[in-house]
Amino acid sequence: LAGNRNGDVMSQLEYRISRLEGVLLLNKIITESGGKIFATNGKSADFDATVEKCKEAGGSIATPRNPGENDAILYFVKYFNTYAYLGIKQSLIPGKFQLLNGAQLGYTNWYSNEPSGRGEE
């Protein structure tokens, strides 16, 4: 990056990041909600591999905390015509779910008669 002043460097970085985000948006591998970026590589994997890939990328597996974030995840489900793993797990009480760290869910948007654990929640 050329430039001697911090402002010049910051402007150039912001410009390059903006261009990169534009390319990723065009390729349907990122979307944004509430200042958070949701991303996918579009590949199938099991739950544990998905959690690990998210950590390797410096993020975490998606856990919708509001309708906008739910829609961001649903965007990938519809685009790739598949299900998505979420950062939740079944608690010790059957039919009850919690965050991976054991905290209570603050937002849910289940279909009727869900969650069933069969990918149709």
PDB file of C-alpha atoms in Angstrom:
ATOM      1  CA  LEU A   1       0.000   0.000   0.000  1.00  0.00           C
ATOM      2  CA  ALA A   2       1.370   3.369  -1.009  1.00  0.00           C
ATOM      3  CA  GLY A   3       1.129   6.423   1.186  1.00  0.00           C
ATOM      4  CA  ASN A   4       2.981   7.975   4.035  1.00  0.00           C
ATOM      5  CA  ARG A   5       0.089   8.964   6.233  1.00  0.00           C
ATOM      6  CA  ASN A   6      -2.062   6.639   8.310  1.00  0.00           C
ATOM      7  CA  GLY A   7      -5.185   8.156   6.747  1.00  0.00           C
ATOM      8  CA  ASP A   8      -3.986   7.216   3.269  1.00  0.00           C
ATOM      9  CA  VAL A   9      -3.256   3.668   4.340  1.00  0.00           C
ATOM     10  CA  MET A  10      -6.621   3.352   6.088  1.00  0.00           C
ATOM     11  CA  SER A  11      -8.476   4.683   3.040  1.00  0.00           C
ATOM     12  CA  GLN A  12      -6.705   2.215   0.799  1.00  0.00           C
ATOM     13  CA  LEU A  13      -7.459  -0.669   3.167  1.00  0.00           C
ATOM     14  CA  GLU A  14     -11.118   0.311   3.410  1.00  0.00           C
ATOM     15  CA  TYR A  15     -11.311   0.481  -0.387  1.00  0.00           C
ATOM     16  CA  ARG A  16      -9.697  -2.930  -0.852  1.00  0.00           C
ATOM     17  CA  ILE A  17     -11.886  -4.551   1.816  1.00  0.00           C
ATOM     18  CA  SER A  18     -14.971  -3.045   0.208  1.00  0.00           C
ATOM     19  CA  ARG A  19     -13.984  -4.485  -3.181  1.00  0.00           C
ATOM     20  CA  LEU A  20     -13.284  -7.897  -1.646  1.00  0.00           C
ATOM     21  CA  GLU A  21     -16.648  -7.922   0.139  1.00  0.00           C
ATOM     22  CA  GLY A  22     -18.314  -7.017  -3.159  1.00  0.00           C
ATOM     23  CA  VAL A  23     -16.728  -9.989  -4.919  1.00  0.00           C
ATOM     24  CA  LEU A  24     -17.715 -12.353  -2.096  1.00  0.00           C
ATOM     25  CA  LEU A  25     -21.286 -11.028  -2.183  1.00  0.00           C
ATOM     26  CA  LEU A  26     -21.440 -11.593  -5.939  1.00  0.00           C
ATOM     27  CA  ASN A  27     -20.221 -15.155  -5.452  1.00  0.00           C
ATOM     28  CA  LYS A  28     -22.980 -15.749  -2.856  1.00  0.00           C
ATOM     29  CA  ILE A  29     -20.567 -16.825  -0.122  1.00  0.00           C
ATOM     30  CA  ILE A  30     -21.143 -13.969   2.325  1.00  0.00           C
ATOM     31  CA  THR A  31     -24.120 -11.989   3.515  1.00  0.00           C
ATOM     32  CA  GLU A  32     -24.493  -9.432   6.294  1.00  0.00           C
ATOM     33  CA  SER A  33     -26.943  -8.743   9.078  1.00  0.00           C
ATOM     34  CA  GLY A  34     -26.679  -6.201  11.865  1.00  0.00           C
ATOM     35  CA  GLY A  35     -22.978  -5.625  11.308  1.00  0.00           C
ATOM     36  CA  LYS A  36     -22.171  -9.338  11.380  1.00  0.00           C
ATOM     37  CA  ILE A  37     -20.875 -11.168   8.335  1.00  0.00           C
ATOM     38  CA  PHE A  38     -22.218 -14.657   7.671  1.00  0.00           C
ATOM     39  CA  ALA A  39     -20.118 -16.791   5.338  1.00  0.00           C
ATOM     40  CA  THR A  40     -20.008 -20.236   3.781  1.00  0.00           C
ATOM     41  CA  ASN A  41     -17.727 -22.175   1.501  1.00  0.00           C
ATOM     42  CA  GLY A  42     -20.777 -23.935   0.078  1.00  0.00           C
ATOM     43  CA  LYS A  43     -19.378 -27.374   0.844  1.00  0.00           C
ATOM     44  CA  SER A  44     -21.045 -30.163   2.794  1.00  0.00           C
ATOM     45  CA  ALA A  45     -19.466 -31.221   6.074  1.00  0.00           C
ATOM     46  CA  ASP A  46     -20.486 -32.817   9.341  1.00  0.00           C
ATOM     47  CA  PHE A  47     -21.261 -30.713  12.410  1.00  0.00           C
ATOM     48  CA  ASP A  48     -17.849 -31.068  14.091  1.00  0.00           C
ATOM     49  CA  ALA A  49     -15.981 -30.213  10.877  1.00  0.00           C
ATOM     50  CA  THR A  50     -18.230 -27.185  10.411  1.00  0.00           C
ATOM     51  CA  VAL A  51     -17.518 -25.930  13.932  1.00  0.00           C
ATOM     52  CA  GLU A  52     -13.772 -26.415  13.360  1.00  0.00           C
ATOM     53  CA  LYS A  53     -13.776 -24.620   9.980  1.00  0.00           C
ATOM     54  CA  CYS A  54     -15.584 -21.670  11.541  1.00  0.00           C
ATOM     55  CA  LYS A  55     -12.955 -21.469  14.293  1.00  0.00           C
ATOM     56  CA  GLU A  56     -10.127 -21.703  11.742  1.00  0.00           C
ATOM     57  CA  ALA A  57     -11.665 -18.750   9.890  1.00  0.00           C
ATOM     58  CA  GLY A  58     -11.696 -16.696  13.096  1.00  0.00           C
ATOM     59  CA  GLY A  59     -15.438 -16.925  13.619  1.00  0.00           C
ATOM     60  CA  SER A  60     -18.003 -19.241  15.082  1.00  0.00           C
ATOM     61  CA  ILE A  61     -20.822 -21.377  13.787  1.00  0.00           C
ATOM     62  CA  ALA A  62     -23.930 -19.302  13.118  1.00  0.00           C
ATOM     63  CA  THR A  63     -26.478 -18.941  15.878  1.00  0.00           C
ATOM     64  CA  PRO A  64     -29.372 -16.668  14.930  1.00  0.00           C
ATOM     65  CA  ARG A  65     -30.122 -14.154  17.663  1.00  0.00           C
ATOM     66  CA  ASN A  66     -32.843 -12.208  15.828  1.00  0.00           C
ATOM     67  CA  PRO A  67     -34.988 -12.364  12.662  1.00  0.00           C
ATOM     68  CA  GLY A  68     -32.335 -10.591  10.545  1.00  0.00           C
ATOM     69  CA  GLU A  69     -29.648 -13.112  11.447  1.00  0.00           C
ATOM     70  CA  ASN A  70     -32.124 -15.934  10.886  1.00  0.00           C
ATOM     71  CA  ASP A  71     -32.760 -14.541   7.382  1.00  0.00           C
ATOM     72  CA  ALA A  72     -29.011 -14.309   6.714  1.00  0.00           C
ATOM     73  CA  ILE A  73     -28.628 -18.026   7.481  1.00  0.00           C
ATOM     74  CA  LEU A  74     -31.770 -18.879   5.523  1.00  0.00           C
ATOM     75  CA  TYR A  75     -30.243 -17.070   2.523  1.00  0.00           C
ATOM     76  CA  PHE A  76     -27.557 -19.782   2.298  1.00  0.00           C
ATOM     77  CA  VAL A  77     -30.041 -22.592   2.925  1.00  0.00           C
ATOM     78  CA  LYS A  78     -32.130 -21.419  -0.016  1.00  0.00           C
ATOM     79  CA  TYR A  79     -29.210 -20.585  -2.319  1.00  0.00           C
ATOM     80  CA  PHE A  80     -27.432 -23.913  -1.803  1.00  0.00           C
ATOM     81  CA  ASN A  81     -30.696 -25.880  -1.401  1.00  0.00           C
ATOM     82  CA  THR A  82     -29.488 -27.590   1.743  1.00  0.00           C
ATOM     83  CA  TYR A  83     -29.759 -27.368   5.519  1.00  0.00           C
ATOM     84  CA  ALA A  84     -27.444 -25.406   7.799  1.00  0.00           C
ATOM     85  CA  TYR A  85     -25.902 -26.396  11.084  1.00  0.00           C
ATOM     86  CA  LEU A  86     -26.540 -23.946  13.902  1.00  0.00           C
ATOM     87  CA  GLY A  87     -24.548 -23.260  17.038  1.00  0.00           C
ATOM     88  CA  ILE A  88     -27.046 -25.000  19.274  1.00  0.00           C
ATOM     89  CA  LYS A  89     -27.435 -28.423  20.804  1.00  0.00           C
ATOM     90  CA  GLN A  90     -30.120 -30.397  22.553  1.00  0.00           C
ATOM     91  CA  SER A  91     -30.043 -29.947  26.311  1.00  0.00           C
ATOM     92  CA  LEU A  92     -30.400 -32.737  28.837  1.00  0.00           C
ATOM     93  CA  ILE A  93     -34.146 -32.146  28.615  1.00  0.00           C
ATOM     94  CA  PRO A  94     -35.429 -33.815  25.416  1.00  0.00           C
ATOM     95  CA  GLY A  95     -36.881 -31.325  22.961  1.00  0.00           C
ATOM     96  CA  LYS A  96     -35.124 -28.377  24.617  1.00  0.00           C
ATOM     97  CA  PHE A  97     -32.136 -26.731  22.959  1.00  0.00           C
ATOM     98  CA  GLN A  98     -29.364 -24.450  24.172  1.00  0.00           C
ATOM     99  CA  LEU A  99     -26.279 -22.668  22.840  1.00  0.00           C
ATOM    100  CA  LEU A 100     -23.151 -24.774  22.466  1.00  0.00           C
ATOM    101  CA  ASN A 101     -21.716 -23.168  25.600  1.00  0.00           C
ATOM    102  CA  GLY A 102     -24.799 -24.274  27.566  1.00  0.00           C
ATOM    103  CA  ALA A 103     -26.470 -20.853  27.700  1.00  0.00           C
ATOM    104  CA  GLN A 104     -30.212 -20.541  27.146  1.00  0.00           C
ATOM    105  CA  LEU A 105     -31.478 -19.636  23.673  1.00  0.00           C
ATOM    106  CA  GLY A 106     -32.723 -16.080  23.488  1.00  0.00           C
ATOM    107  CA  TYR A 107     -34.271 -16.381  20.028  1.00  0.00           C
ATOM    108  CA  THR A 108     -35.971 -19.237  18.209  1.00  0.00           C
ATOM    109  CA  ASN A 109     -38.015 -19.435  15.054  1.00  0.00           C
ATOM    110  CA  TRP A 110     -38.964 -23.087  14.804  1.00  0.00           C
ATOM    111  CA  TYR A 111     -41.451 -24.517  12.352  1.00  0.00           C
ATOM    112  CA  SER A 112     -44.515 -26.176  13.859  1.00  0.00           C
ATOM    113  CA  ASN A 113     -43.682 -29.465  15.668  1.00  0.00           C
ATOM    114  CA  GLU A 114     -39.980 -28.638  15.679  1.00  0.00           C
ATOM    115  CA  PRO A 115     -37.224 -28.979  16.625  1.00  0.00           C
ATOM    116  CA  SER A 116     -37.024 -32.636  15.761  1.00  0.00           C
ATOM    117  CA  GLY A 117     -33.298 -32.896  15.055  1.00  0.00           C
ATOM    118  CA  ARG A 118     -33.915 -34.058  11.477  1.00  0.00           C
ATOM    119  CA  GLY A 119     -32.767 -30.889   9.694  1.00  0.00           C
ATOM    120  CA  GLU A 120     -36.220 -29.411   9.132  1.00  0.00           C
ATOM    121  CA  GLU A 121     -36.339 -27.074  12.115  1.00  0.00           C
TER     122      GLU A 121
END
